[in-house]
CSV table of C-alpha atoms in Angstrom, one decimal:
chain,number,residue,atom,x,y,z
Q,168,UNK,CA,-83.1,113.1,-61.4
Q,169,UNK,CA,-81.6,110.9,-59.1
Q,170,UNK,CA,-84.1,108.1,-60.5
Q,171,UNK,CA,-81.6,108.3,-63.3
Q,172,UNK,CA,-79.4,105.0,-61.3
Q,173,UNK,CA,-82.4,103.3,-61.0
Q,174,UNK,CA,-83.4,103.1,-65.1
Q,175,UNK,CA,-80.6,100.1,-66.2
Q,176,UNK,CA,-82.6,98.6,-62.9
Q,177,UNK,CA,-85.9,98.9,-64.2
Q,178,UNK,CA,-85.3,98.5,-67.3
Q,179,UNK,CA,-83.1,95.1,-66.9
Q,180,UNK,CA,-86.5,94.3,-64.7
Q,181,UNK,CA,-88.2,95.9,-68.1
Q,182,UNK,CA,-86.0,93.1,-71.1
Q,183,UNK,CA,-85.7,89.8,-68.9
Q,184,UNK,CA,-89.8,89.9,-67.8
Q,185,UNK,CA,-90.9,90.5,-71.7
Q,186,UNK,CA,-89.2,86.8,-71.8
Q,187,UNK,CA,-86.6,85.9,-74.8
Q,188,UNK,CA,-87.0,84.7,-78.1
Q,189,UNK,CA,-85.3,82.0,-79.9
Q,190,UNK,CA,-82.3,84.0,-81.7
Q,191,UNK,CA,-80.5,83.0,-85.2
Q,192,UNK,CA,-78.5,83.9,-86.5
Q,193,UNK,CA,-76.6,82.8,-89.6
Q,194,UNK,CA,-74.2,80.7,-88.0
Q,195,UNK,CA,-76.1,78.9,-84.8
Q,196,UNK,CA,-78.9,79.2,-83.0
Q,197,UNK,CA,-80.1,79.5,-79.2
Q,198,UNK,CA,-82.9,78.2,-77.1
Q,199,UNK,CA,-85.6,80.6,-75.7
Q,200,UNK,CA,-84.3,82.4,-72.6
Q,201,UNK,CA,-87.1,81.2,-70.2
Q,202,UNK,CA,-88.7,84.8,-69.3
Q,203,UNK,CA,-88.9,86.9,-66.0
Q,204,UNK,CA,-92.7,86.4,-65.0
Q,205,UNK,CA,-94.6,89.0,-65.1
Q,206,UNK,CA,-95.8,88.8,-61.3
Q,207,UNK,CA,-92.0,88.7,-60.3
Q,208,UNK,CA,-90.7,91.6,-62.5
Q,209,UNK,CA,-94.0,94.0,-61.8
Q,210,UNK,CA,-93.2,93.5,-58.1
Q,211,UNK,CA,-90.1,94.6,-58.3
Q,212,UNK,CA,-90.2,97.4,-60.5
Q,213,UNK,CA,-93.0,99.3,-58.3
Q,214,UNK,CA,-90.3,98.8,-55.5
Q,215,UNK,CA,-87.6,100.3,-57.7
Q,216,UNK,CA,-90.3,103.2,-58.8
Q,217,UNK,CA,-91.1,103.6,-55.0
Q,218,UNK,CA,-87.2,104.0,-54.0
Q,219,UNK,CA,-87.0,106.6,-56.9
Q,220,UNK,CA,-89.4,108.4,-55.1
Q,221,UNK,CA,-88.2,108.4,-52.1
Q,222,UNK,CA,-85.3,110.2,-54.1
Q,223,UNK,CA,-87.1,113.2,-56.3
Q,224,UNK,CA,-88.1,113.8,-52.8
Q,225,UNK,CA,-85.1,113.4,-50.8
Q,226,UNK,CA,-86.2,110.6,-48.5
Q,227,UNK,CA,-82.3,108.8,-48.5
Q,228,UNK,CA,-83.4,107.3,-45.3
Q,229,UNK,CA,-86.8,105.8,-46.7
Q,230,UNK,CA,-85.4,104.7,-49.9
Q,231,UNK,CA,-82.6,102.7,-47.5
Q,232,UNK,CA,-86.0,101.2,-46.1
Q,233,UNK,CA,-87.4,100.9,-50.0
Q,234,UNK,CA,-84.0,99.1,-51.8
Q,235,UNK,CA,-83.6,96.5,-48.1
Q,236,UNK,CA,-87.2,95.4,-48.5
Q,237,UNK,CA,-86.1,95.4,-53.4
Q,238,UNK,CA,-83.1,93.3,-52.1
Q,239,UNK,CA,-84.8,91.5,-49.9
Q,240,UNK,CA,-87.0,90.4,-52.0
Q,241,UNK,CA,-84.7,89.5,-55.2
Q,242,UNK,CA,-83.0,87.1,-53.4
Q,243,UNK,CA,-85.6,85.7,-52.6
Q,244,UNK,CA,-87.3,85.9,-55.8
Q,245,UNK,CA,-83.8,84.3,-57.3
Q,246,UNK,CA,-83.8,81.6,-54.3
Q,247,UNK,CA,-86.7,80.5,-55.6
Q,248,UNK,CA,-86.1,79.5,-59.0
Q,249,UNK,CA,-88.1,82.9,-60.7
Q,250,UNK,CA,-85.7,84.7,-61.6
Q,251,UNK,CA,-84.1,83.3,-64.6
Q,252,UNK,CA,-80.3,81.9,-64.0
Q,253,UNK,CA,-79.0,84.4,-66.9
Q,254,UNK,CA,-80.4,87.9,-64.7
Q,255,UNK,CA,-79.4,86.7,-61.6
Q,256,UNK,CA,-76.0,88.4,-61.4
Q,257,UNK,CA,-76.8,91.6,-63.3
Q,258,UNK,CA,-79.7,91.7,-61.1
Q,259,UNK,CA,-78.1,91.6,-57.8
Q,260,UNK,CA,-75.8,93.3,-58.8
Q,261,UNK,CA,-77.4,96.3,-60.5
Q,262,UNK,CA,-79.6,96.0,-56.8
Q,263,UNK,CA,-76.7,95.4,-54.8
Q,264,UNK,CA,-74.9,98.6,-56.6
Q,265,UNK,CA,-78.2,101.3,-56.1
Q,266,UNK,CA,-78.5,100.2,-52.2
Q,267,UNK,CA,-74.2,101.6,-52.1
Q,268,UNK,CA,-75.0,104.9,-53.4
Q,269,UNK,CA,-78.8,105.7,-51.1
Q,270,UNK,CA,-77.2,107.7,-48.2
Q,271,UNK,CA,-79.5,108.6,-44.6
Q,272,UNK,CA,-79.1,111.6,-43.8
Q,273,UNK,CA,-81.6,112.3,-39.8
Q,274,UNK,CA,-83.3,115.2,-39.7
Q,275,UNK,CA,-82.2,117.5,-36.9
Q,276,UNK,CA,-83.7,117.3,-34.1
Q,277,UNK,CA,-85.9,120.2,-33.2
Q,278,UNK,CA,-83.9,123.3,-31.2
Q,279,UNK,CA,-87.8,123.6,-28.4
Q,280,UNK,CA,-86.5,126.7,-28.1
Q,281,UNK,CA,-83.5,126.5,-26.2
Q,282,UNK,CA,-81.1,126.0,-28.6
Q,283,UNK,CA,-77.3,127.5,-26.9
Q,284,UNK,CA,-78.9,129.0,-24.3
Q,285,UNK,CA,-77.0,128.4,-20.7
Q,286,UNK,CA,-78.7,128.3,-17.9
Q,287,UNK,CA,-77.2,130.7,-14.9
Q,288,UNK,CA,-77.1,129.6,-11.7
Q,289,UNK,CA,-75.2,132.5,-9.5
Q,290,UNK,CA,-73.6,129.8,-7.7
Q,291,UNK,CA,-69.7,129.5,-8.3
Q,292,UNK,CA,-66.5,130.7,-9.5
Q,293,UNK,CA,-66.9,134.8,-10.8
Q,294,UNK,CA,-70.7,135.4,-10.0
Q,295,UNK,CA,-71.0,138.2,-7.2
């Protein structure tokens, strides 16, 4: 299934959207990691779901358009400081990897019944 390529992206969005907590080990305590705002995570995940649906239908051209939108929205979210620093590179890298793996193969043009027929005009060399 082609949607397998989207699993790392969706998993990253889900984890980032959950937010972090304070992590304590026997040696150190780290500060809580700011979560990706739920609305931003939901928007990017919905766009990733649309790409998965496009790929499941075999429509690489629609998927290519949708992944370009996802990339633009991801960059906009990063620039708006909605994506915490530790997630930015990973998230954008996964979107770009997904984009690089999608190919648009336009459908062949309609034949309109003309096919390979050649018209004879009855003039020129060899006619006669």
